[in-house]
Structures are given as C-alpha cells and as structure tokens.
Tab-separated table of C-alpha atoms in Angstrom:
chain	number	residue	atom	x	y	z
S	13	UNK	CA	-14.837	-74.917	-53.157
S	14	UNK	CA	-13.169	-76.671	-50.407
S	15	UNK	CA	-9.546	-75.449	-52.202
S	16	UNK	CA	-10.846	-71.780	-52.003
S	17	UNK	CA	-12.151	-71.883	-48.511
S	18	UNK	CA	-8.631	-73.465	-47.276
S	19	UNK	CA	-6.885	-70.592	-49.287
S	20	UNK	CA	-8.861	-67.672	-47.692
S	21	UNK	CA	-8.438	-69.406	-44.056
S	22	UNK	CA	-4.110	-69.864	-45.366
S	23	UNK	CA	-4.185	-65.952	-46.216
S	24	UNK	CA	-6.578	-65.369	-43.127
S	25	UNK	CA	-3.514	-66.818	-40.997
S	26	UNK	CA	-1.018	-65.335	-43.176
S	27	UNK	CA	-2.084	-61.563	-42.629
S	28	UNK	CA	-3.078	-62.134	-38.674
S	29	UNK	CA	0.613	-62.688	-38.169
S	30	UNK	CA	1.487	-59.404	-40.003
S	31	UNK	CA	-0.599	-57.792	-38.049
S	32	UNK	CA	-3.642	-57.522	-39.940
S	33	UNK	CA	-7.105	-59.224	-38.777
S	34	UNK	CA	-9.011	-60.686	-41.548
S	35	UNK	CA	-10.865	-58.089	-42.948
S	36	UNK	CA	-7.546	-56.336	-44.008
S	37	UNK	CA	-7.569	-53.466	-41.204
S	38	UNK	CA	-4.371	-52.595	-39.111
S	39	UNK	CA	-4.544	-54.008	-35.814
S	40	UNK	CA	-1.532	-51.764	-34.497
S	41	UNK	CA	-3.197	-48.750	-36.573
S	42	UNK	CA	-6.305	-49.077	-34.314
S	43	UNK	CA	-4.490	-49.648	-31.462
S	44	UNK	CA	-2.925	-46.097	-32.046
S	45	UNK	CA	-6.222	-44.523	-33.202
S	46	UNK	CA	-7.603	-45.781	-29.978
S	47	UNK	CA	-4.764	-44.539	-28.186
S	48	UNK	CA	-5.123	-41.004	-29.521
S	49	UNK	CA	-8.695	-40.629	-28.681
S	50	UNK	CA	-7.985	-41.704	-25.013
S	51	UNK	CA	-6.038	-38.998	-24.897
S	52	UNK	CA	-7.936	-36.194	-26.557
S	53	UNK	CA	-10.812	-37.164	-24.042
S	54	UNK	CA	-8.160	-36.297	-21.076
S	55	UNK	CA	-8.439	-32.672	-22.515
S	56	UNK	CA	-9.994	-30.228	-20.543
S	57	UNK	CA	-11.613	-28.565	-23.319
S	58	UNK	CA	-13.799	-30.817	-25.674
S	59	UNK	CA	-14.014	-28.927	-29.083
S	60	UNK	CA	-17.913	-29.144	-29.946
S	61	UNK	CA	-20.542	-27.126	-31.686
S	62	UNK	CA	-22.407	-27.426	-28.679
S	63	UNK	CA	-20.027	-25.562	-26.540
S	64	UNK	CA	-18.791	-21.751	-26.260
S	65	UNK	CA	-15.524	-21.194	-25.240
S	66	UNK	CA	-15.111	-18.265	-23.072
S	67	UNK	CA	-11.987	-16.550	-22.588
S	68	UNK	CA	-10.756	-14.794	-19.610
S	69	UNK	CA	-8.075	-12.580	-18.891
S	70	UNK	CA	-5.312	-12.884	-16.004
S	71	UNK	CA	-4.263	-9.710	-14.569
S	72	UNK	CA	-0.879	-9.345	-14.585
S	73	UNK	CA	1.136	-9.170	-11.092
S	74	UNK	CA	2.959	-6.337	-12.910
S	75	UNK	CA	-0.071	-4.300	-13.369
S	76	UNK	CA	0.000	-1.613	-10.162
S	77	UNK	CA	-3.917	-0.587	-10.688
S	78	UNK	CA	-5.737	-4.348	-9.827
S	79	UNK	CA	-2.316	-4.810	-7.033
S	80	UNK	CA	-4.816	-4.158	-4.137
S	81	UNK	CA	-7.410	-6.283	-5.620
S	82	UNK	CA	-4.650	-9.010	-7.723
S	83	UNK	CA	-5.509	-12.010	-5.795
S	84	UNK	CA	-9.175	-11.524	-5.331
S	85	UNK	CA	-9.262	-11.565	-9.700
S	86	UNK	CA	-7.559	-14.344	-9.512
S	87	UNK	CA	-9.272	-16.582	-7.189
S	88	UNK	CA	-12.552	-15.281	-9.020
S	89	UNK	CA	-11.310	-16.268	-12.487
S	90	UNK	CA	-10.254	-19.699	-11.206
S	91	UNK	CA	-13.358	-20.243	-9.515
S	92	UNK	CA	-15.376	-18.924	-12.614
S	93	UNK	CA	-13.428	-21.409	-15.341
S	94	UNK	CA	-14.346	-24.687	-12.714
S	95	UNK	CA	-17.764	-23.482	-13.276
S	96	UNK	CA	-17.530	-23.178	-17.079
S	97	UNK	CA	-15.627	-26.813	-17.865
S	98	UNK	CA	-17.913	-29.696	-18.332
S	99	UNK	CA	-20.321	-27.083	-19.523
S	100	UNK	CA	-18.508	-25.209	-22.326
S	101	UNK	CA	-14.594	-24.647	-22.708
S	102	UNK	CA	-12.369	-21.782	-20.932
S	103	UNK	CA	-8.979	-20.438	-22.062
S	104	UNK	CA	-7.558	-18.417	-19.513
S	105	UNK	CA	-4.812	-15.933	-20.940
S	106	UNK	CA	-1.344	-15.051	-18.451
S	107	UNK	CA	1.671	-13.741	-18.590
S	108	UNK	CA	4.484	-15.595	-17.510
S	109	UNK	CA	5.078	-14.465	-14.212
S	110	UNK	CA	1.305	-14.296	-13.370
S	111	UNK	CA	0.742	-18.423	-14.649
S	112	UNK	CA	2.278	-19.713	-11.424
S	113	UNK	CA	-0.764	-17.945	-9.419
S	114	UNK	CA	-2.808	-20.446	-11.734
S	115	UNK	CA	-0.509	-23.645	-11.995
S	116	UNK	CA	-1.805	-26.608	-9.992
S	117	UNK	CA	-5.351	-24.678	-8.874
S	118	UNK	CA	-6.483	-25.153	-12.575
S	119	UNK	CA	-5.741	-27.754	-15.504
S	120	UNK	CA	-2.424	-26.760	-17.208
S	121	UNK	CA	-4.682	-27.459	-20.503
S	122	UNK	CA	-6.403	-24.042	-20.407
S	123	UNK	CA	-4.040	-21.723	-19.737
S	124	UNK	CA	-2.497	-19.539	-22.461
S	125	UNK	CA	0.413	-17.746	-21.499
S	126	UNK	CA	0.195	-14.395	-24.053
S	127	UNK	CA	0.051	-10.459	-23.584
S	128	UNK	CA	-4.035	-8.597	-23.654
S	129	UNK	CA	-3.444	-5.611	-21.675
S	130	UNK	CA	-6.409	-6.260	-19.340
S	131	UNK	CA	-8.959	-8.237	-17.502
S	132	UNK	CA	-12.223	-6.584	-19.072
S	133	UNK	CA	-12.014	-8.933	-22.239
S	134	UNK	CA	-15.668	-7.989	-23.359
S	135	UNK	CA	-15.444	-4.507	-23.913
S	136	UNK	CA	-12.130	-4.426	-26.379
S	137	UNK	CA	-12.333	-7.700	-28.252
S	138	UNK	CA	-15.108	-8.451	-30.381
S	139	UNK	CA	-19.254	-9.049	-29.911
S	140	UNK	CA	-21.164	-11.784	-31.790
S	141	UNK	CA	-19.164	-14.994	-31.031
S	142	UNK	CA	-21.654	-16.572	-34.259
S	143	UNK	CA	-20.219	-13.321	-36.923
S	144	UNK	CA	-17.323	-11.767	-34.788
S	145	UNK	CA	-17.307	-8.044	-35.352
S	146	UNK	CA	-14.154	-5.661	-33.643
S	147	UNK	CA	-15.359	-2.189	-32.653
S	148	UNK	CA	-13.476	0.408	-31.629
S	149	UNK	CA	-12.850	0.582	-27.832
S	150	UNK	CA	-14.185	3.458	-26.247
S	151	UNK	CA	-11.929	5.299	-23.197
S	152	UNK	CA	-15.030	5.765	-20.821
S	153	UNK	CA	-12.670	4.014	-18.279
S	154	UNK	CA	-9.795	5.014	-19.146
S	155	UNK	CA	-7.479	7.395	-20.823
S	156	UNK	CA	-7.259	7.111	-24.684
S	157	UNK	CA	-4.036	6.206	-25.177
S	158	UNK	CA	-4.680	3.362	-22.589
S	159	UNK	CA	-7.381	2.641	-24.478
S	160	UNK	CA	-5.606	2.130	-27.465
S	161	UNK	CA	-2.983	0.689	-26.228
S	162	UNK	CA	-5.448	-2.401	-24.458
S	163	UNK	CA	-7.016	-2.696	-27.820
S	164	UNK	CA	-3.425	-2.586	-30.014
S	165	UNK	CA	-2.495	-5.841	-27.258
S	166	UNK	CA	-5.629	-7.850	-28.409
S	167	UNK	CA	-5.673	-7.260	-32.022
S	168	UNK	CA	-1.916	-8.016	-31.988
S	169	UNK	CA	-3.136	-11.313	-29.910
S	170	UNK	CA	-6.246	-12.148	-32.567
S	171	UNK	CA	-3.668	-11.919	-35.489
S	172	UNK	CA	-0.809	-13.817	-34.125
S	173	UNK	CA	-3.673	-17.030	-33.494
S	174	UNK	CA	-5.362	-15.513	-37.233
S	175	UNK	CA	-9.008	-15.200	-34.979
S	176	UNK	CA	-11.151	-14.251	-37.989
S	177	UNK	CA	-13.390	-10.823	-37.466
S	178	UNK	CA	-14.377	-8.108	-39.338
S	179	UNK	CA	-13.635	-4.574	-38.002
S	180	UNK	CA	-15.491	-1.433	-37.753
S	181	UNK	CA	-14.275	2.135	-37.230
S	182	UNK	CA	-17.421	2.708	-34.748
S	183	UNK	CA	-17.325	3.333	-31.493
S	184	UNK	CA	-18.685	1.167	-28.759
S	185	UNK	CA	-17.670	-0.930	-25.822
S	186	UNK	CA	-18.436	-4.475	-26.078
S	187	UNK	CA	-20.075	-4.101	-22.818
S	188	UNK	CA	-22.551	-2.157	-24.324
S	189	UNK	CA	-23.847	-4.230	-27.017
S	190	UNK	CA	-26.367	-7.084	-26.082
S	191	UNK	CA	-27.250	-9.284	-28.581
S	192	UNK	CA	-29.512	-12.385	-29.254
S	193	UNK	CA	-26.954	-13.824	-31.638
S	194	UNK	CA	-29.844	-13.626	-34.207
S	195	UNK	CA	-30.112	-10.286	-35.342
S	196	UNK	CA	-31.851	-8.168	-32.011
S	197	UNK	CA	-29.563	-5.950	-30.439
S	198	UNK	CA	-29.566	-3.376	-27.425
S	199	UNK	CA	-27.346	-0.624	-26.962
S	200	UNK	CA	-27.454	2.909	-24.903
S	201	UNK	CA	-27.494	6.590	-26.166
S	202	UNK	CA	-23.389	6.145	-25.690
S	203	UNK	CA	-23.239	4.817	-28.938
S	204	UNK	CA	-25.338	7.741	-30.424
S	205	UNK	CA	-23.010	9.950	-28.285
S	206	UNK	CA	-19.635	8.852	-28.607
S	207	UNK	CA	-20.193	7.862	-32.797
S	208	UNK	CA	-22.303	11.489	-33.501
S	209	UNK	CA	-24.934	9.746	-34.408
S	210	UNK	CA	-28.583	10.189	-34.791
S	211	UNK	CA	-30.844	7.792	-32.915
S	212	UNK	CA	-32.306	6.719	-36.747
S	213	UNK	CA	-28.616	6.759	-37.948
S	214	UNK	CA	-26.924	4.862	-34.831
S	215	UNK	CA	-29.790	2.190	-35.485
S	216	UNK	CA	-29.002	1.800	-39.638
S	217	UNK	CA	-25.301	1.641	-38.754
S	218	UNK	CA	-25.702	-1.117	-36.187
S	219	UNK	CA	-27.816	-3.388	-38.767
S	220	UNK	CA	-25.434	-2.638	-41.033
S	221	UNK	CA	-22.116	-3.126	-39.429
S	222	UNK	CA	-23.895	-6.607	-37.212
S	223	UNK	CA	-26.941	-8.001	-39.769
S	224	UNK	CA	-29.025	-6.634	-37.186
S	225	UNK	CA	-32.643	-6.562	-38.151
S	226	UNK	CA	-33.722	-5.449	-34.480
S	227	UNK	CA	-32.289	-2.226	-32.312
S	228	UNK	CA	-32.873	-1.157	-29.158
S	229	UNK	CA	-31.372	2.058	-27.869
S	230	UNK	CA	-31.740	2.706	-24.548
S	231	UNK	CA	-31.095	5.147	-21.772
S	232	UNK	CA	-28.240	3.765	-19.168
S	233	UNK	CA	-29.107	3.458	-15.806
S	234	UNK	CA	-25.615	4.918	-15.125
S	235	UNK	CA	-23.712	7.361	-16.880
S	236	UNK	CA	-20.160	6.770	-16.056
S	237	UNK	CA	-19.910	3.596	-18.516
S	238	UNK	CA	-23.496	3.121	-19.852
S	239	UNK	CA	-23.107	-0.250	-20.766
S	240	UNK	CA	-26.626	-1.827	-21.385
S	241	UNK	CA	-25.306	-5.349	-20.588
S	242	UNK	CA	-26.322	-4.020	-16.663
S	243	UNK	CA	-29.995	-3.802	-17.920
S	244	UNK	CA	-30.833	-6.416	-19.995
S	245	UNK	CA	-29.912	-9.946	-20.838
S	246	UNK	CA	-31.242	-12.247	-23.910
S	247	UNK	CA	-31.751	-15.644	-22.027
S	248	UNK	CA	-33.689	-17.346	-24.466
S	249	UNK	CA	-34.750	-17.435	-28.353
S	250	UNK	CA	-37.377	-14.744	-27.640
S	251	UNK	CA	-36.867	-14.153	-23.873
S	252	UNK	CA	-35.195	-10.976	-23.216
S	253	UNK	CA	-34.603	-9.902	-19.427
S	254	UNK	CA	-34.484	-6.164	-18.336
S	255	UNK	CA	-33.821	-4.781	-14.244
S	256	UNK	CA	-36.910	-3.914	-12.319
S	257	UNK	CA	-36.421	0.076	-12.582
S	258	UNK	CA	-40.180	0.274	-10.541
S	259	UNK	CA	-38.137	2.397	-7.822
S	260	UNK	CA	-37.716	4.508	-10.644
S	261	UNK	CA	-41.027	4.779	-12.542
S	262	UNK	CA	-40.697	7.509	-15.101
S	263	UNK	CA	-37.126	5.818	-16.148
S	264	UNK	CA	-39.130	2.002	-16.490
S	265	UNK	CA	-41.883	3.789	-18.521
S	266	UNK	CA	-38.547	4.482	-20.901
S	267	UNK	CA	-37.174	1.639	-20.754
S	268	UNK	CA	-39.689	-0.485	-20.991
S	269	UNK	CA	-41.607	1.957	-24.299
S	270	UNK	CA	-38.218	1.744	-26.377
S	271	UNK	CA	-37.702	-2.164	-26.094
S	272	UNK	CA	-41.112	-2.888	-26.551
S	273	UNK	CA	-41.105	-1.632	-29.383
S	274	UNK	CA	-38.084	-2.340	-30.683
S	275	UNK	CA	-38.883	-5.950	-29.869
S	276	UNK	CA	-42.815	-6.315	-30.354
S	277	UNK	CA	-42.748	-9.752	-30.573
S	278	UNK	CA	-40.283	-10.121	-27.928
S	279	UNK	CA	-41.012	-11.536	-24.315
S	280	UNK	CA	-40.056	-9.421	-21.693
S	281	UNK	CA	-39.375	-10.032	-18.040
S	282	UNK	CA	-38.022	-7.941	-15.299
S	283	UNK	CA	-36.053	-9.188	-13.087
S	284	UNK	CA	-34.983	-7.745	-9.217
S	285	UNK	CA	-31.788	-5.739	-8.913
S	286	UNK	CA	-30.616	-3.869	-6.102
S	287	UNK	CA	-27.136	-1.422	-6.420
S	288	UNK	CA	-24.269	-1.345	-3.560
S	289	UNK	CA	-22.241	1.657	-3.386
S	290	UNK	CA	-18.411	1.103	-2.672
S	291	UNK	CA	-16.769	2.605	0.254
S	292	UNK	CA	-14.882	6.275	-0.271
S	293	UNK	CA	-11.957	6.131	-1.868
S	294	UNK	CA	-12.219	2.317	-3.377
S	295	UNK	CA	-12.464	2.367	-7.230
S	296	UNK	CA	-13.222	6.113	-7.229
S	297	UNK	CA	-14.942	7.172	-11.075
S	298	UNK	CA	-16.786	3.529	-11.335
S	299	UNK	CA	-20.299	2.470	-10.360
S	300	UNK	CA	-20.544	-0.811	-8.336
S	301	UNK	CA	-21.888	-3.855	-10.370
S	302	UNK	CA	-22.652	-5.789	-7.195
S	303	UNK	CA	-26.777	-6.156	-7.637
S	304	UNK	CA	-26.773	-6.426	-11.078
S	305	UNK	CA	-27.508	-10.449	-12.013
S	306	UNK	CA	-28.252	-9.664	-15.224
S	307	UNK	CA	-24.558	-9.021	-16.352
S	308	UNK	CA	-24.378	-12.582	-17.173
S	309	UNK	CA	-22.734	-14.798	-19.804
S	310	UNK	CA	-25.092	-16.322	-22.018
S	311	UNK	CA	-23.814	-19.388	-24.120
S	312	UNK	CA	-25.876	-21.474	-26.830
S	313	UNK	CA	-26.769	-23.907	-23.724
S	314	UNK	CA	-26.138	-22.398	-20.439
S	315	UNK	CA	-25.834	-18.767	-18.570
S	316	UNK	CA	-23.281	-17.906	-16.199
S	317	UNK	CA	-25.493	-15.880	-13.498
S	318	UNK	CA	-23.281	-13.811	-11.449
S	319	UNK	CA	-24.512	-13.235	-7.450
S	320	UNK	CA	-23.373	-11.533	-4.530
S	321	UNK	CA	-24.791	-13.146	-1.442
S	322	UNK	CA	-27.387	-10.618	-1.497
S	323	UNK	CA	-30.730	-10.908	-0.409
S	324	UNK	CA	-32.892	-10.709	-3.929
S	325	UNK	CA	-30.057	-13.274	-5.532
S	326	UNK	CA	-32.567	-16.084	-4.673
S	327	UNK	CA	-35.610	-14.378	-6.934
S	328	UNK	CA	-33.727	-13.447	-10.073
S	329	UNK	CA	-32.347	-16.830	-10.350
S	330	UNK	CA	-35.776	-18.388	-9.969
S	331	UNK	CA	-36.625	-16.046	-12.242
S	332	UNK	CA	-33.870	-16.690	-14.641
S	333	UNK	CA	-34.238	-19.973	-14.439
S	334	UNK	CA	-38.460	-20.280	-15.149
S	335	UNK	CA	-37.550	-18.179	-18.389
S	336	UNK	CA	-35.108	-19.915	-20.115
S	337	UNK	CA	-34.734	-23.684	-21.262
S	338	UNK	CA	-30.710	-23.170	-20.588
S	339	UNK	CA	-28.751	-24.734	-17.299
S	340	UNK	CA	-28.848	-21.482	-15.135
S	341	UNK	CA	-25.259	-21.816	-13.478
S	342	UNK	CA	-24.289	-19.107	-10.519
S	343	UNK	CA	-21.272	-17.641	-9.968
S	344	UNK	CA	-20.356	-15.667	-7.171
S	345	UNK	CA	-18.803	-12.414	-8.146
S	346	UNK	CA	-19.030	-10.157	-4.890
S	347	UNK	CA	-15.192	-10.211	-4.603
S	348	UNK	CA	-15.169	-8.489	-8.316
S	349	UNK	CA	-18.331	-6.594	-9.282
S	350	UNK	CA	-17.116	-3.277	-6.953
S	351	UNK	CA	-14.689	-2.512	-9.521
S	352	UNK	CA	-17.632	-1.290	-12.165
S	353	UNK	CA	-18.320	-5.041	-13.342
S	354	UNK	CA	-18.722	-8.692	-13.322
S	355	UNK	CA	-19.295	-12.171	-15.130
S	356	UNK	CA	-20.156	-11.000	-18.766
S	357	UNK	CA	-17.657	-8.065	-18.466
S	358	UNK	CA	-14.626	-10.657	-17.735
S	359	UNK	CA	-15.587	-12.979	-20.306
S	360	UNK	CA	-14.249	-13.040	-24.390
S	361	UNK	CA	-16.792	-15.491	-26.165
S	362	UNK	CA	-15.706	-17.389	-29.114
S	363	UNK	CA	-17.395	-20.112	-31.246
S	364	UNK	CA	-15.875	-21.897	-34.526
S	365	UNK	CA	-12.842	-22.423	-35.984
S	366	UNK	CA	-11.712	-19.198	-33.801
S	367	UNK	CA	-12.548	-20.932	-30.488
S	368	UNK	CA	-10.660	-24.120	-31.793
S	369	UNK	CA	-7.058	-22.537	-31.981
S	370	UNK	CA	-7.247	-20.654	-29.428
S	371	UNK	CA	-8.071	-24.320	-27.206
S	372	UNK	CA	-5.440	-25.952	-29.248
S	373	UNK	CA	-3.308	-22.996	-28.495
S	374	UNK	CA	-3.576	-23.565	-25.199
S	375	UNK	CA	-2.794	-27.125	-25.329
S	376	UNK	CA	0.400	-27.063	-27.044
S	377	UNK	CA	1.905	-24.211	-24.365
C-alpha cells in the first residue's frame, strides 16, 4: 500500500509539471476555456432562449425620401437598441457609408453592415419570429415596383445569412398581422381586399398559411395603410389590448363584436389613444402614428411601448403595465411616428437559430 500511494503522489508530480493537475484535466486547456467565455460575456448580444433579437434598419444617407428626416431615424434607432440590450439582443443593419452615423454612439458588436432597402423592417420581412412565415409585401405605401424591389433586398439578405422561413404568395403587410405567437391572429379587411378574398376564405387561408386556430378581421381605423398593429396589441398569454374607439361608438361596437368573438376566451382591455395630424405638406399620403401606444414590440419577456410626450402616455402605460406580467419598457418615438409609424413598425423580430447568425453575423463584421 505504502508503494502504491508513493507511485500515485510520483505520477501526481509527474503530470503537474506537464501541465496537468491530478485528476488528468488540462490546466492550460481551462485556462483558454476560461479565457473564451470572458470574452463571449463582453458581447453585446447574449444568445439565449430567453431573449428576442430585434432587428432594425438604418436608413441609408443615400436614400433622398427620409434626407429631411435622416438624422432624426437615426438618433431614434440608437436610442431604441440602448433600450433593447440587457433586455433582449438588437442587430442594427447599415450600409457602409451610413455605419459611421452609428460608430462610437453604439457597440460596434451590433451593427451589420448589409443592403434591406428600407427602415420599415416589419412590414416586408417575415411575422411569427416562433414559425417565420414571408408574405408578400403589399405597395399601400409605395409604388409596386418599389415594393418589390424593398422585398427582392431582404429576401436576397435572408438567403445570403440562410434565415429559415416559409413563403406565401398572399398578400399582406407585416404591419398588419398581430399575433399571439400561439395561434390567435388579427388582421384588417386589407387582407380580404388586396388577396380577393372572402371574410370565411381570408380566415381559412390565414390558419392555414400561420397554424392559426384563432382570426380576427377587423375594420382599420385608417384606410391609407390599415395595419391592425395601430389597434391592438397581444401583451400577455390571454391579454389582448385594443384603442379606446368610445369617441367613435358605432366603430367600438365593431370592433369590439368581431374580436370578441373571435377571441371568446380572450381578455380584452382598451387602452387610451389620441391621433396628431402632421402639418401640410410633411409626409403627405400617410396618417400620423403619434398617439398610438399600442404599436409596440412585444418580446417573450418584455414590450417596447412607444410614447410621445403626450398627455394620455401616463394611463396606457399604467395600463399596459397592470395587464401584463412582462417589463413594460418606453420608448420615445415622437421624432418618428409622423411618418405613418413607430416602434413595432421599425422592428424585424427573430428567435432561434435565425436570430443566432444574424448576432454572430454581426460580430464577425
């Protein structure tokens, strides 16, 4: 015994000068591990199931139509992504003469420098971060081919980072589809309109095309984009949100008959919203989204709550926040809701393997 125990403590010496503790494991192998995970924690972005990434898009200082309103995007997107990191991950997308407007104001980590022909990410791109599905863009706001052509920059984007999606030849923008991410979704007659489509038929082809087993279709509040992500917001499991149309009582008898029962089960709260109209002459053919808190982003944990340092800000977000178990976070989007939208309409969201090369992406540029 006493031969064996001063062999063991022999070898013990033996492979703690070859670098090896006693137990056989690589101190300089640790060393590195440890090294590596130090500096995957210095990432902006932590890759977790827990976390949504949400992807914005730069305008470009090429692009003459945001020129008069270039810096006020940008000051709004960087001011948006502080908000989002340390809650869930942000990729911000730029060309290369637009990333100096971003370089040094926020981490170099999260920018991608790429080509998506415009700053609305939601309505081109694709709905349900859980089961990503890619419509087909709409041109309520613009002309078709520019239509096609913003949509022909993202899917040519998606495939060069292989962002996995199925695709549908119907109509919609993403902008009008809100969803629970478990099967309940709300839409307006646009989709009936712009797909020919029965209301029984647009409702079949939406639990079809998203494993929908709940539909709402409702009447916009606006007709110039008639996105229903300006009326109602999913905050919750079975929480859904809907604008205070009581100013308007034969339209919130409408409103409030089709998602009741779409949703029977459903808890619904309304919520205060008040509408600004833009001066003459400034984004002429677009309603103003400054009011509207309800166009917010909604992630597994928290929701982005845009505001406008108006007066009934204060009671939707108390509101908002005695409705939902999520970390109500506000984001101040006067400087960007007159051009027809705000927070949810900015923001790409992306879960999975998708939202991991996309960060990584991002990293390695």
């Amino acid at each position: 015994m006493i031969k064996l125990k001063r062999h063991y403590a022999v070898m013990a010496l033996i492979l703690s000068l070859f670098g090896c503790d006693s137990s056989g494991r690589n101190i300089e192998n640790n060393k590195a591990i440890e090294d590596k995970n130090k500096v995957s924690q210095t990432y902006s972005n932590q890759v977790a199931d827990s976390k949504m990434l949400l992807v914005l898009s730069a305008p470009s200082v090429h692009d003459p139509y945001y020129k008069s309103a270039f810096q006020r995007i940008v000051d709004f997107q960087i001011d948006y992504a502080k908000s989002i990191l340390g809650n869930d991950n942000v990729v911000i997308l730029v060309d290369e003469d637009t990333k100096p407007y971003f370089t040094g104001k926020v981490p170099e980590d999260i920018l991608l420098v790429d080509d998506v022909r415009d700053i609305w990410m939601r309505d081109f791109t694709t709905v349900n971060p859980m089961q990503p599905v890619q419509f087909t863009y709409t041109w309520a706001s613009m002309t078709k081919k520019q239509s096609k052509d913003v949509q022909k920059s993202f899917s040519q984007f998606a495939d060069r980072y292989q962002i996995q999606r199925a695709k549908t030849d119907l109509m919609i923008d993403g902008g009008n589809l809100v969803d629970d991410y478990a099967g309940r979704v709300i839409t307006t007659t646009r989709f009936m309109e712009d797909n020919e489509l029965s209301y029984n038929e647009a409702k079949q082809e939406l639990k079809a095309t998203l494993g929908a087993t709940e539909v709402a279709i409702l009447e916009p509040d606006e007709e110039v984009l008639a996105h229903s992500d300006g009326m109602v917001s999913w905050v919750d499991k079975n929480t859904l949100l809907v604008n205070d149309y009581s100013k308007t009582p034969a339209f919130r008898t409408t409103v409030m008959k089709e998602l009741k029962a779409s949703f029977p089960t459903a808890k619904i709260v309304e919520v205060p919203v008040e509408y600004k109209i833009n001066p003459k002459g400034q984004w002429e053919g677009f309603e103003s989204a400054c009011g509207v808190n309800l166009n917010a982003t909604v992630t597994h944990n928290n929701i982005y709550v845009p505001t406008f340092n108006m007066p009934h800000d204060q009671k939707a977000l108390t509101i908002i926040k005695q409705n939902t178990s999520k970390k109500v976070i506000p984001v101040n989007a006067e400087s960007v809701c007159p051009m027809g939208g705000s927070v949810r309409c900015l923001t790409w969201q992306v879960t999975g393997d998708n939202a991991a090369k996309l960060i990584q992406a991002a990293r390695d540029k």
